[in-house]
Coordinates of C-alpha atoms in Angstrom, one line a residue:
X1 CA 34.0 -87.8 -77.6
X2 CA 34.9 -86.5 -74.2
X3 CA 32.4 -86.2 -71.4
X4 CA 32.8 -82.4 -71.4
X5 CA 31.7 -82.3 -75.1
X6 CA 28.4 -83.9 -74.0
X7 CA 27.6 -81.3 -71.4
X8 CA 25.4 -78.7 -73.1
X9 CA 23.5 -77.7 -69.9
X10 CA 23.7 -78.4 -66.2
X11 CA 20.9 -81.0 -66.7
X12 CA 23.4 -83.2 -68.4
X13 CA 25.3 -83.6 -65.1
X14 CA 22.3 -85.2 -63.3
X15 CA 22.7 -88.7 -64.7
X16 CA 26.4 -89.0 -64.5
X17 CA 27.9 -91.4 -61.9
X18 CA 30.5 -90.2 -59.3
X19 CA 33.2 -91.9 -61.4
X20 CA 32.1 -90.1 -64.5
X21 CA 32.1 -86.8 -62.5
X22 CA 35.7 -87.6 -61.4
X23 CA 36.6 -88.0 -65.1
X24 CA 34.8 -84.8 -66.0
X25 CA 36.7 -82.8 -63.5
X26 CA 40.0 -83.8 -65.1
X27 CA 38.7 -82.9 -68.6
X28 CA 37.6 -79.5 -67.3
X29 CA 41.0 -78.8 -65.8
X30 CA 42.7 -79.8 -69.2
X31 CA 40.3 -77.4 -71.0
X32 CA 41.0 -74.5 -68.6
X33 CA 44.7 -74.9 -69.1
X34 CA 44.4 -75.3 -72.9
X35 CA 42.3 -72.2 -73.3
X36 CA 43.6 -69.8 -70.6
X37 CA 47.2 -70.5 -71.7
X38 CA 46.2 -68.9 -75.0
X39 CA 43.8 -66.2 -74.0
X40 CA 45.1 -65.3 -70.6
X41 CA 42.8 -64.9 -67.7
X42 CA 42.1 -66.0 -64.1
X43 CA 43.5 -69.5 -63.9
X44 CA 44.3 -70.5 -60.3
X45 CA 41.0 -69.6 -58.8
X46 CA 39.1 -71.5 -61.5
X47 CA 41.3 -74.6 -61.1
X48 CA 40.3 -74.5 -57.5
X49 CA 36.5 -74.5 -57.9
X50 CA 36.1 -77.4 -60.5
X51 CA 34.6 -79.9 -58.1
X52 CA 32.6 -77.2 -56.3
X53 CA 31.1 -76.0 -59.5
X54 CA 30.2 -79.6 -60.7
X55 CA 28.6 -80.3 -57.3
X56 CA 26.6 -77.1 -57.4
X57 CA 25.2 -77.8 -60.8
X58 CA 24.5 -81.4 -59.8
X59 CA 22.4 -80.4 -56.7
X60 CA 20.7 -77.2 -57.9
X61 CA 18.5 -76.4 -60.9
X62 CA 20.1 -73.5 -62.7
X63 CA 18.7 -71.1 -63.9
X64 CA 15.6 -71.6 -61.7
X65 CA 17.9 -71.8 -58.7
X66 CA 20.1 -68.7 -58.6
X67 CA 23.8 -69.2 -58.4
X68 CA 25.8 -66.0 -57.8
X69 CA 29.6 -66.1 -58.2
X70 CA 31.7 -63.7 -56.1
X71 CA 34.3 -62.8 -57.2
X72 CA 33.0 -63.4 -60.7
X73 CA 36.4 -64.3 -62.1
X74 CA 36.0 -67.8 -60.6
X75 CA 33.0 -68.6 -63.0
X76 CA 34.9 -70.2 -65.9
X77 CA 33.9 -73.7 -65.0
X78 CA 30.3 -72.5 -64.6
X79 CA 30.5 -71.2 -68.1
X80 CA 31.8 -74.5 -69.4
X81 CA 28.9 -76.4 -67.8
X82 CA 26.2 -74.0 -68.9
X83 CA 26.4 -74.4 -72.7
X84 CA 29.4 -72.2 -73.5
X85 CA 32.1 -74.7 -74.2
X86 CA 32.0 -74.1 -78.0
X87 CA 32.7 -70.4 -77.4
X88 CA 35.2 -70.9 -74.6
X89 CA 38.2 -70.3 -76.9
X90 CA 36.9 -66.7 -77.3
X91 CA 37.2 -66.1 -73.6
X92 CA 38.1 -62.4 -72.9
X93 CA 38.6 -61.8 -76.6
X94 CA 36.9 -58.9 -78.5
X95 CA 33.3 -60.0 -79.3
X96 CA 34.0 -63.3 -77.4
X97 CA 32.6 -64.4 -74.0
X98 CA 33.4 -62.4 -70.9
X99 CA 35.8 -63.4 -68.2
X100 CA 33.0 -62.6 -65.6
X101 CA 29.3 -63.5 -65.3
X102 CA 27.3 -61.5 -67.8
X103 CA 23.5 -61.5 -67.8
X104 CA 23.3 -60.7 -71.5
X105 CA 25.5 -63.8 -72.3
X106 CA 23.5 -66.5 -70.5
X107 CA 20.4 -67.1 -68.5
X108 CA 22.6 -69.0 -66.1
X109 CA 24.5 -65.7 -65.2
X110 CA 22.0 -64.2 -62.9
X111 CA 24.1 -61.3 -61.5
X112 CA 27.3 -59.6 -62.7
X113 CA 30.1 -59.6 -60.2
X114 CA 33.3 -58.1 -61.5
X115 CA 34.0 -56.5 -58.2
X116 CA 34.0 -58.5 -54.9
X117 CA 31.8 -58.8 -51.8
X118 CA 28.4 -58.1 -53.5
X119 CA 26.9 -61.6 -54.0
X120 CA 25.3 -61.9 -50.5
X121 CA 23.5 -58.6 -50.8
X122 CA 22.3 -59.6 -54.3
X123 CA 21.3 -63.0 -53.0
X124 CA 19.3 -61.4 -50.2
X125 CA 17.5 -59.3 -52.8
X126 CA 16.6 -62.3 -54.9
X127 CA 15.5 -64.3 -51.9
X128 CA 13.2 -61.4 -50.9
X129 CA 11.8 -61.3 -54.4
X130 CA 11.1 -65.0 -54.3
X131 CA 9.3 -64.7 -51.0
X132 CA 7.2 -61.7 -52.2
X133 CA 6.2 -63.6 -55.3
X134 CA 5.4 -66.8 -53.3
X135 CA 7.8 -68.8 -55.5
X136 CA 10.1 -71.7 -54.5
X137 CA 13.7 -71.8 -55.6
X138 CA 17.1 -71.8 -53.9
X139 CA 19.4 -68.7 -53.9
X140 CA 23.1 -69.5 -53.5
X141 CA 26.0 -67.0 -53.1
X142 CA 29.4 -68.6 -53.8
X143 CA 31.8 -66.2 -52.2
X144 CA 35.6 -66.7 -52.1
X145 CA 39.0 -65.6 -53.2
X146 CA 39.1 -63.1 -50.4
X147 CA 35.7 -61.5 -51.1
X148 CA 34.6 -62.1 -47.5
X149 CA 37.2 -59.5 -46.4
X150 CA 35.0 -56.8 -47.9
X151 CA 32.7 -54.9 -45.5
X152 CA 29.7 -55.1 -47.7
X153 CA 29.7 -58.9 -47.3
X154 CA 29.4 -58.5 -43.5
X155 CA 26.6 -56.0 -43.9
X156 CA 24.7 -58.5 -46.0
X157 CA 25.4 -61.4 -43.6
X158 CA 24.1 -59.4 -40.7
X159 CA 20.9 -58.5 -42.5
X160 CA 20.4 -62.0 -43.9
X161 CA 20.6 -63.5 -40.4
X162 CA 18.1 -61.0 -39.2
X163 CA 15.7 -61.7 -42.1
X164 CA 15.9 -65.5 -41.4
X165 CA 14.7 -66.4 -44.9
X166 CA 16.1 -69.4 -46.9
X167 CA 19.5 -68.5 -48.3
X168 CA 22.7 -70.4 -48.9
X169 CA 26.2 -68.9 -48.7
X170 CA 29.0 -71.1 -49.9
X171 CA 32.2 -69.9 -48.5
X172 CA 35.0 -71.0 -51.0
X173 CA 37.9 -70.7 -48.5
X174 CA 41.1 -71.0 -50.5
X175 CA 43.2 -68.9 -48.0
X176 CA 43.7 -66.4 -50.8
X177 CA 42.3 -63.2 -52.3
X178 CA 44.8 -62.2 -55.0
X179 CA 47.6 -62.3 -52.5
X180 CA 47.4 -64.0 -49.1
X181 CA 44.3 -63.2 -47.1
X182 CA 44.8 -60.9 -44.2
X183 CA 42.9 -60.0 -41.0
X184 CA 41.0 -61.6 -38.1
X185 CA 38.5 -63.5 -40.3
X186 CA 41.4 -65.2 -42.1
X187 CA 42.9 -66.2 -38.8
X188 CA 39.5 -67.5 -37.6
X189 CA 38.9 -69.6 -40.7
X190 CA 42.5 -71.0 -40.4
X191 CA 41.8 -72.1 -36.8
X192 CA 38.7 -73.9 -38.0
X193 CA 40.6 -75.5 -40.9
X194 CA 43.5 -76.7 -38.8
X195 CA 41.6 -78.1 -35.8
X196 CA 39.2 -80.8 -36.9
X197 CA 38.4 -81.5 -33.2
X198 CA 36.2 -78.4 -33.3
X199 CA 33.9 -80.1 -35.9
X200 CA 34.0 -83.6 -34.4
X201 CA 32.7 -82.4 -31.0
X202 CA 30.1 -80.0 -32.3
X203 CA 27.0 -82.3 -32.0
X204 CA 28.0 -83.8 -28.7
X205 CA 28.8 -80.4 -27.2
X206 CA 25.5 -78.9 -28.1
X207 CA 23.7 -82.0 -26.8
X208 CA 25.4 -81.8 -23.5
X209 CA 25.0 -78.1 -23.0
X210 CA 21.3 -78.4 -23.5
X211 CA 21.2 -80.9 -20.5
X212 CA 22.7 -78.3 -18.0
X213 CA 19.8 -77.3 -15.8
X214 CA 19.1 -73.6 -14.9
X215 CA 18.1 -73.3 -11.2
X216 CA 17.4 -69.7 -10.1
X217 CA 18.1 -66.5 -11.9
X218 CA 21.7 -66.1 -10.7
X219 CA 22.6 -69.7 -11.4
X220 CA 20.8 -69.5 -14.7
X221 CA 22.9 -66.5 -15.9
X222 CA 26.1 -68.1 -14.7
X223 CA 25.3 -71.4 -16.5
X224 CA 24.3 -69.4 -19.7
X225 CA 27.7 -67.7 -19.6
X226 CA 29.4 -71.1 -19.1
X227 CA 27.4 -72.5 -22.0
X228 CA 28.4 -69.6 -24.3
X229 CA 32.1 -69.9 -23.2
X230 CA 32.3 -73.6 -23.9
X231 CA 30.3 -73.3 -27.1
X232 CA 32.5 -70.5 -28.5
X233 CA 35.6 -72.6 -27.7
X234 CA 34.4 -75.8 -29.1
X235 CA 31.9 -75.2 -31.9
X236 CA 33.2 -74.0 -35.3
X237 CA 31.5 -71.3 -37.2
X238 CA 30.2 -69.5 -34.2
X239 CA 30.8 -66.1 -35.9
X240 CA 28.3 -67.1 -38.5
X241 CA 25.9 -68.9 -36.0
X242 CA 25.8 -65.7 -34.0
X243 CA 24.8 -63.8 -37.1
X244 CA 21.9 -66.1 -37.5
X245 CA 23.3 -68.7 -40.0
X246 CA 23.4 -72.4 -39.6
X247 CA 27.0 -73.3 -40.1
X248 CA 28.0 -76.4 -42.0
X249 CA 31.6 -77.5 -42.6
X250 CA 34.4 -77.3 -43.1
X251 CA 34.1 -79.6 -46.2
X252 CA 36.8 -80.8 -48.5
X253 CA 36.2 -78.8 -51.7
X254 CA 37.9 -81.3 -53.9
X255 CA 35.7 -84.3 -52.9
X256 CA 32.7 -84.3 -55.2
X257 CA 30.7 -86.9 -53.3
X258 CA 31.1 -85.1 -50.0
X259 CA 30.3 -81.7 -51.6
X260 CA 27.1 -83.1 -53.2
X261 CA 26.0 -84.5 -49.8
X262 CA 26.8 -81.2 -48.0
X263 CA 25.0 -79.1 -50.6
X264 CA 21.9 -81.3 -50.3
X265 CA 22.0 -80.8 -46.6
X266 CA 22.3 -77.0 -47.0
X267 CA 19.4 -77.1 -49.5
X268 CA 17.1 -78.9 -47.0
X269 CA 18.0 -76.6 -44.0
X270 CA 15.5 -73.8 -43.3
X271 CA 16.7 -70.3 -42.9
X272 CA 20.2 -68.9 -43.8
X273 CA 23.0 -71.4 -44.1
X274 CA 26.7 -71.0 -44.5
X275 CA 28.6 -73.9 -46.0
X276 CA 32.3 -73.7 -45.4
X277 CA 34.3 -75.3 -48.3
X278 CA 38.1 -75.7 -48.3
X279 CA 39.7 -75.5 -51.7
X280 CA 43.2 -75.2 -53.0
X281 CA 43.9 -72.4 -55.5
X282 CA 45.5 -73.8 -58.7
X283 CA 44.4 -77.4 -57.9
X284 CA 45.6 -79.9 -60.5
X285 CA 48.3 -77.7 -62.1
X286 CA 51.5 -77.9 -60.0
X287 CA 52.9 -74.6 -61.2
X288 CA 49.7 -72.8 -60.2
X289 CA 49.5 -74.6 -56.9
X290 CA 53.1 -73.5 -56.0
X291 CA 52.6 -70.0 -57.2
X292 CA 48.9 -69.0 -57.1
X293 CA 49.7 -65.3 -57.2
X294 CA 51.4 -65.5 -60.6
X295 CA 48.5 -67.6 -62.0
X296 CA 45.7 -65.6 -60.5
X297 CA 45.4 -63.4 -63.5
X298 CA 47.9 -64.3 -66.2
X299 CA 48.8 -63.5 -69.8
X300 CA 49.1 -66.3 -72.4
X301 CA 51.8 -68.8 -71.2
X302 CA 53.6 -72.0 -71.9
X303 CA 51.7 -74.8 -70.1
X304 CA 54.9 -76.9 -69.5
X305 CA 57.0 -74.2 -68.1
X306 CA 54.5 -71.6 -66.9
X307 CA 56.6 -68.9 -68.7
X308 CA 54.7 -66.0 -70.4
X309 CA 54.7 -66.3 -74.1
X310 CA 55.3 -62.6 -74.5
X311 CA 57.9 -61.1 -72.2
X312 CA 56.7 -57.9 -70.6
X313 CA 58.8 -54.8 -70.2
X314 CA 58.8 -52.6 -67.1
X315 CA 55.3 -51.5 -66.2
X316 CA 54.0 -48.3 -64.8
X317 CA 53.2 -50.2 -61.6
X318 CA 56.8 -51.3 -61.2
X319 CA 58.1 -47.7 -61.8
X320 CA 55.7 -46.4 -59.2
X321 CA 56.7 -49.1 -56.7
X322 CA 60.5 -48.6 -57.3
X323 CA 60.1 -44.8 -57.0
X324 CA 58.1 -45.0 -53.8
X325 CA 60.9 -47.2 -52.3
X326 CA 63.4 -44.6 -53.3
X327 CA 61.4 -41.7 -51.8
X328 CA 60.6 -43.7 -48.6
X329 CA 64.3 -44.1 -47.8
X330 CA 64.6 -40.4 -47.5
X331 CA 61.2 -39.7 -45.9
X332 CA 60.2 -41.9 -42.9
X333 CA 56.7 -40.6 -42.8
X334 CA 55.8 -42.3 -46.1
X335 CA 53.6 -45.3 -45.7
X336 CA 52.0 -47.5 -48.4
X337 CA 48.5 -49.0 -48.3
X338 CA 46.9 -51.4 -50.8
X339 CA 43.7 -53.5 -50.9
X340 CA 44.8 -57.1 -51.5
X341 CA 47.1 -56.1 -54.4
X342 CA 50.7 -55.7 -53.3
X343 CA 51.9 -57.4 -56.5
X344 CA 49.6 -55.8 -59.0
X345 CA 50.2 -52.3 -57.7
X346 CA 54.0 -52.7 -57.6
X347 CA 54.3 -52.5 -53.8
X348 CA 55.9 -55.9 -53.2
X349 CA 59.4 -54.5 -52.9
X350 CA 58.1 -51.7 -50.6
X351 CA 56.6 -54.4 -48.3
X352 CA 60.0 -56.1 -48.1
X353 CA 62.0 -53.0 -47.5
X354 CA 59.6 -51.3 -45.0
X355 CA 57.4 -54.0 -43.5
X356 CA 56.3 -51.7 -40.6
X357 CA 55.2 -49.0 -43.1
X358 CA 53.3 -51.3 -45.4
X359 CA 49.6 -52.1 -44.9
X360 CA 47.6 -54.6 -47.0
X361 CA 44.0 -54.3 -45.7
X362 CA 42.4 -57.0 -47.9
X363 CA 39.6 -56.3 -50.3
X364 CA 38.5 -53.3 -48.3
X365 CA 39.0 -50.0 -50.3
X366 CA 36.7 -48.0 -48.1
X367 CA 38.7 -49.0 -45.0
X368 CA 42.0 -48.4 -46.8
X369 CA 41.0 -44.8 -47.6
X370 CA 39.7 -43.8 -44.2
X371 CA 42.7 -45.5 -42.5
X372 CA 44.9 -43.4 -44.7
X373 CA 43.0 -40.3 -43.6
X374 CA 43.7 -41.3 -40.0
X375 CA 47.4 -41.7 -40.7
X376 CA 47.5 -38.4 -42.5
X377 CA 45.7 -36.7 -39.6
X378 CA 48.6 -37.8 -37.4
X379 CA 51.4 -36.4 -39.6
X380 CA 52.2 -39.4 -41.9
X381 CA 52.2 -39.4 -45.7
X382 CA 50.0 -42.3 -46.8
X383 CA 50.2 -43.5 -50.4
X384 CA 47.1 -45.5 -51.3
X385 CA 47.7 -47.7 -54.4
X386 CA 44.4 -49.0 -55.8
X387 CA 43.2 -49.8 -59.3
X388 CA 41.0 -47.1 -60.7
X389 CA 37.9 -49.4 -61.0
X390 CA 38.2 -50.5 -57.4
X391 CA 38.8 -46.9 -56.1
X392 CA 35.3 -46.2 -57.2
X393 CA 34.2 -48.2 -54.1
X394 CA 35.7 -45.7 -51.8
X395 CA 34.1 -42.6 -53.4
X396 CA 32.4 -41.4 -50.2
X397 CA 35.5 -41.9 -48.1
X398 CA 37.6 -39.8 -50.5
X399 CA 35.0 -37.0 -50.2
X400 CA 34.1 -37.2 -46.6
X401 CA 37.2 -38.5 -44.8
X402 CA 40.0 -37.2 -47.0
X403 CA 39.0 -34.1 -49.0
X404 CA 36.6 -32.6 -46.6
X405 CA 39.3 -32.5 -44.0
X406 CA 42.0 -31.5 -46.6
X407 CA 44.2 -34.3 -45.5
X408 CA 47.5 -35.2 -47.3
X409 CA 46.7 -38.5 -48.8
X410 CA 48.3 -39.6 -52.1
X411 CA 46.1 -41.8 -54.3
X412 CA 48.1 -43.8 -56.8
X413 CA 45.4 -44.7 -59.3
X414 CA 46.7 -47.8 -61.1
X415 CA 45.1 -49.4 -64.3
X416 CA 43.5 -46.1 -65.3
X417 CA 41.9 -45.9 -68.7
X418 CA 41.2 -49.0 -70.9
X419 CA 42.6 -52.1 -69.2
X420 CA 41.7 -54.7 -71.9
X421 CA 40.3 -58.2 -71.6
X422 CA 38.7 -57.9 -68.2
X423 CA 36.1 -55.6 -69.7
X424 CA 33.3 -53.4 -68.4
X425 CA 33.9 -54.1 -64.7
X426 CA 37.6 -53.3 -64.8
X427 CA 38.1 -50.4 -67.2
X428 CA 39.3 -47.4 -65.2
X429 CA 37.5 -44.8 -67.4
X430 CA 35.7 -42.7 -64.8
X431 CA 38.4 -41.6 -62.3
X432 CA 39.2 -38.2 -64.0
X433 CA 35.5 -37.4 -63.8
X434 CA 34.8 -38.6 -60.2
X435 CA 38.0 -37.2 -58.7
X436 CA 38.1 -33.7 -60.4
X437 CA 34.7 -32.8 -59.0
X438 CA 35.8 -33.1 -55.4
X439 CA 36.9 -29.9 -53.6
X440 CA 40.6 -29.8 -52.4
X441 CA 41.6 -32.7 -54.7
X442 CA 44.5 -32.3 -57.2
X443 CA 44.4 -34.7 -60.1
X444 CA 47.3 -35.3 -62.5
X445 CA 48.4 -37.9 -65.1
X446 CA 51.9 -38.5 -66.5
X447 CA 52.6 -38.8 -70.2
X448 CA 55.4 -41.4 -69.5
X449 CA 57.3 -43.1 -66.7
X450 CA 59.8 -40.3 -66.2
X451 CA 56.9 -37.9 -65.5
X452 CA 55.3 -40.5 -63.2
X453 CA 58.4 -40.3 -61.0
X454 CA 58.2 -36.5 -61.0
X455 CA 54.5 -36.6 -60.1
X456 CA 55.1 -39.1 -57.2
X457 CA 57.7 -36.8 -55.7
X458 CA 55.4 -33.8 -56.2
X459 CA 52.5 -35.7 -54.6
X460 CA 54.4 -36.8 -51.4
X461 CA 55.6 -33.3 -50.9
X462 CA 52.2 -31.7 -51.5
X463 CA 50.1 -30.6 -48.5
X464 CA 46.6 -31.9 -49.3
X465 CA 44.8 -34.7 -51.2
X466 CA 46.3 -35.5 -54.5
X467 CA 45.8 -38.3 -57.1
X468 CA 48.1 -39.6 -59.9
X469 CA 46.4 -41.8 -62.5
X470 CA 48.5 -44.0 -64.8
X471 CA 47.7 -46.8 -67.2
X472 CA 48.1 -50.6 -67.1
X473 CA 51.0 -52.2 -69.0
X474 CA 54.5 -51.5 -70.2
X475 CA 56.1 -48.1 -70.1
X476 CA 57.4 -46.2 -73.1
X477 CA 61.1 -46.7 -72.4
X478 CA 61.9 -43.0 -72.5
X479 CA 65.2 -41.7 -71.2
X480 CA 65.0 -41.3 -67.4
X481 CA 66.3 -38.3 -65.6
X482 CA 69.1 -39.0 -63.1
X483 CA 67.4 -36.9 -60.5
X484 CA 63.7 -36.7 -59.8
X485 CA 62.3 -33.2 -60.1
X486 CA 59.1 -31.7 -58.7
X487 CA 56.4 -30.3 -60.9
X488 CA 54.7 -27.0 -60.2
X489 CA 51.1 -27.8 -59.3
X490 CA 48.8 -26.9 -62.2
X491 CA 51.6 -26.3 -64.6
X492 CA 51.2 -27.6 -68.2
X493 CA 54.0 -27.9 -70.8
X494 CA 54.2 -27.0 -74.5
X495 CA 55.7 -30.0 -76.3
X496 CA 55.2 -28.5 -79.8
X497 CA 54.3 -25.0 -81.0
X498 CA 51.8 -24.4 -83.8
X499 CA 49.4 -21.8 -85.2
X500 CA 46.7 -23.7 -87.0
X501 CA 45.2 -25.5 -84.0
X502 CA 46.2 -27.0 -80.6
X503 CA 45.9 -30.5 -79.2
X504 CA 45.6 -30.5 -75.5
X505 CA 46.1 -34.0 -74.2
X506 CA 46.4 -35.7 -70.8
X507 CA 48.3 -38.8 -69.7
X508 CA 48.4 -41.8 -72.1
X509 CA 47.1 -39.7 -74.9
X510 CA 50.0 -37.2 -75.0
X511 CA 52.4 -39.3 -77.2
X512 CA 49.7 -40.3 -79.7
X513 CA 48.8 -36.6 -80.0
X514 CA 52.5 -35.7 -80.6
X515 CA 52.7 -38.3 -83.2
X516 CA 49.6 -37.0 -84.9
X517 CA 50.9 -33.4 -84.9
X518 CA 54.2 -34.5 -86.5
X519 CA 52.3 -36.3 -89.3
X520 CA 50.1 -33.2 -89.8
X521 CA 53.0 -30.9 -90.1
X522 CA 54.2 -32.9 -93.1
X523 CA 50.9 -32.2 -94.8
X524 CA 51.1 -28.5 -94.0
X525 CA 49.0 -28.3 -90.8
X526 CA 51.0 -26.7 -88.0
X527 CA 49.5 -27.9 -84.7
X528 CA 50.6 -27.1 -81.1
X529 CA 50.6 -30.0 -78.6
X530 CA 50.1 -29.3 -74.9
X531 CA 50.7 -31.8 -72.2
X532 CA 48.3 -30.6 -69.6
X533 CA 49.7 -32.8 -66.8
X534 CA 46.9 -31.7 -64.5
X535 CA 43.2 -32.2 -64.9
X536 CA 42.7 -30.1 -61.7
X537 CA 43.9 -27.4 -61.4
X538 CA 44.3 -26.6 -65.1
X539 CA 47.0 -24.2 -66.3
X540 CA 44.6 -21.4 -66.8
X541 CA 47.1 -18.9 -68.1
X542 CA 48.7 -21.2 -70.6
X543 CA 45.5 -22.8 -71.9
X544 CA 43.6 -19.5 -72.4
X545 CA 46.5 -17.9 -74.1
X546 CA 46.8 -20.9 -76.6
X547 CA 43.0 -20.8 -77.1
X548 CA 43.1 -17.1 -78.0
X549 CA 45.9 -17.6 -80.3
X550 CA 44.8 -20.6 -82.4
X551 CA 41.0 -20.5 -81.9
X552 CA 40.7 -24.3 -82.6
X553 CA 41.3 -26.9 -79.9
X554 CA 41.1 -30.7 -79.7
X555 CA 41.2 -32.3 -76.3
X556 CA 42.2 -35.9 -75.9
X557 CA 41.8 -38.2 -72.9
X558 CA 41.4 -41.9 -72.1
X559 CA 38.4 -41.3 -69.9
X560 CA 34.7 -40.9 -70.2
X561 CA 33.9 -37.6 -72.0
X562 CA 31.2 -36.9 -69.4
X563 CA 32.7 -34.8 -66.7
X564 CA 36.2 -35.6 -67.8
X565 CA 39.3 -33.6 -68.9
X566 CA 37.7 -32.1 -72.0
X567 CA 34.8 -31.0 -69.9
X568 CA 37.2 -29.3 -67.6
X569 CA 38.8 -27.4 -70.6
X570 CA 35.3 -26.4 -71.8
X571 CA 34.5 -25.0 -68.3
X572 CA 37.7 -23.1 -68.3
X573 CA 36.9 -21.5 -71.6
X574 CA 33.4 -20.6 -70.4
X575 CA 34.8 -19.2 -67.2
X576 CA 37.0 -16.9 -69.3
X577 CA 34.2 -16.1 -71.7
X578 CA 36.1 -17.4 -74.7
X579 CA 32.9 -18.3 -76.6
X580 CA 34.5 -18.0 -80.1
X581 CA 36.8 -21.0 -79.6
X582 CA 36.0 -24.0 -81.8
X583 CA 36.6 -27.1 -79.6
X584 CA 36.3 -30.9 -80.2
X585 CA 36.7 -33.4 -77.4
X586 CA 38.0 -36.9 -77.9
X587 CA 37.5 -39.6 -75.3
X588 CA 35.2 -42.4 -74.4
X589 CA 31.5 -42.4 -75.0
X590 CA 28.6 -42.6 -72.5
X591 CA 28.6 -46.4 -72.4
X592 CA 30.3 -49.3 -70.6
X593 CA 33.4 -50.3 -72.7
X594 CA 33.3 -53.9 -73.8
X595 CA 36.2 -56.3 -73.3
X596 CA 39.1 -56.8 -75.8
X597 CA 42.7 -56.0 -76.2
X598 CA 43.7 -52.4 -75.5
X599 CA 44.8 -51.8 -79.1
X600 CA 41.5 -53.0 -80.5
X601 CA 39.5 -50.9 -78.1
X602 CA 41.5 -47.7 -78.7
X603 CA 40.9 -48.2 -82.4
X604 CA 37.2 -49.1 -81.9
X605 CA 36.6 -46.0 -79.8
X606 CA 38.6 -43.6 -82.0
X607 CA 41.6 -42.9 -79.7
X608 CA 44.6 -43.7 -82.0
X609 CA 47.0 -41.1 -83.5
X610 CA 45.2 -41.7 -86.8
X611 CA 41.9 -40.7 -85.2
X612 CA 43.5 -37.5 -83.8
X613 CA 44.8 -36.6 -87.2
X614 CA 41.3 -36.9 -88.7
X615 CA 39.8 -34.8 -85.9
X616 CA 42.3 -32.0 -86.4
X617 CA 41.8 -32.0 -90.1
X618 CA 38.1 -31.7 -89.6
X619 CA 38.4 -28.8 -87.1
X620 CA 41.0 -27.0 -89.3
X621 CA 38.7 -27.5 -92.3

């Protein structure tokens, strides 16, 4: 029986020797590789935090002590050590355990962190609750994988230092977010990592500085400035010290014994503490160490070769990226912006071809959006490529900084709709709702990759804010037009005529609707199919004319029904006082969609061609 099989709770770690913990870390890495190679998931980041997770659970008493993982995708080892090993083979599978911390899954998951940079704020809240209740326990934020590039983390650091209550922030510094970290903070941490002299002289420097006398006000001020200058130059972690934290580190994140000692020191220290831990993403699996980007979030793969078990075709992200490169060659005003996802959004080639016109701002969607507004205000055409679920974080900036000023920013909303195994925190099922409500915003969604190209051309030539939302995964392999053509804003298209009813679909639901209509025709029900293309503005003339003709309409969207595409069609009918139209809306319910494969979830929530057939049959009667 392996050591890992004997770990049913963090308490089981307490009596293991350091040698046994060293053996345990190897077993954990083997388990991670064995399971994630079959289920897919976030591998490299979890391989990097094995020793850190063991040390945390050795020193602290979860769930009494609160451990908050940020970003939550680095919590797999935590799950293994908190009684979930027997379910670990269900990781990210439908009705299995989540790939992120989940409060309903375990008492050890104290806060859900599918998006980044939130853990310190949550930790401050928990520390305040502890103090208000006169309780005693530790609150620990484990923040890494680029999460400290998010502005919210700095807001929380600033307030935590001001509060001066007991709180521990463990900075898991692996030099990565999903792609390489960017920005001044990354450079600052690199300087600390690469110059151990900083750390060695810290104690001596502070001791000597305290001995410098202050004689007279002028001399005193001069000496204080000298103290600060020397201190900033020699003492690591001064950024955090100035915010009110006691800085400890850097510590080797793969040395269990040193980690345990450092965490014990942090636990004893009063007030806010930041422990700086250096880890290597992909540790223990050579292929992931050499290519952490590839193994950040990966589909099932062959452990020996690292090759994916199922070859992927071209994705919508790749079509978007390739098309943007093509358009940028002809238009030098086009610039591309992403938030730590050049690979995921398909912008890698753009970054190579136009390095001066490509900007990766780190995990900072709000900044990305307002920076794009600034570029647009000066005559550039910024294309902001961000996953739908992460664009939610920039909602105010879209309203206030882009749309209010009617600036020409293109939002390429990737991973829209159901994204699969990452679950509730990552499904992009609200973007049609939260974008269409904003004045000046145009919202469109392509039915296939050819239409995506057309919409991108339309977007970069449009004067004003405009968004294109498209799904995750492989394209439909339709025949591509040799030349990209613009689409008239707000113009829908009739894909199939019919007199008995009409299916009005948007984006990824167009082809399932067409398939349903073709099946229905064989059974004698003649249904029109409309590719709306636009959620805002709708093609008022075409849609009202179809409504008056058939009197029965089914709308289909891969988005929340509340405030979504179907709601927009209802509003259009009401505006035109078409109260005699029978309408059924198909989409996602008012709930957070669980994790599972896209095919399973579409079937579960009734968005397959078979479900569309049933709905049309019901409405036709």
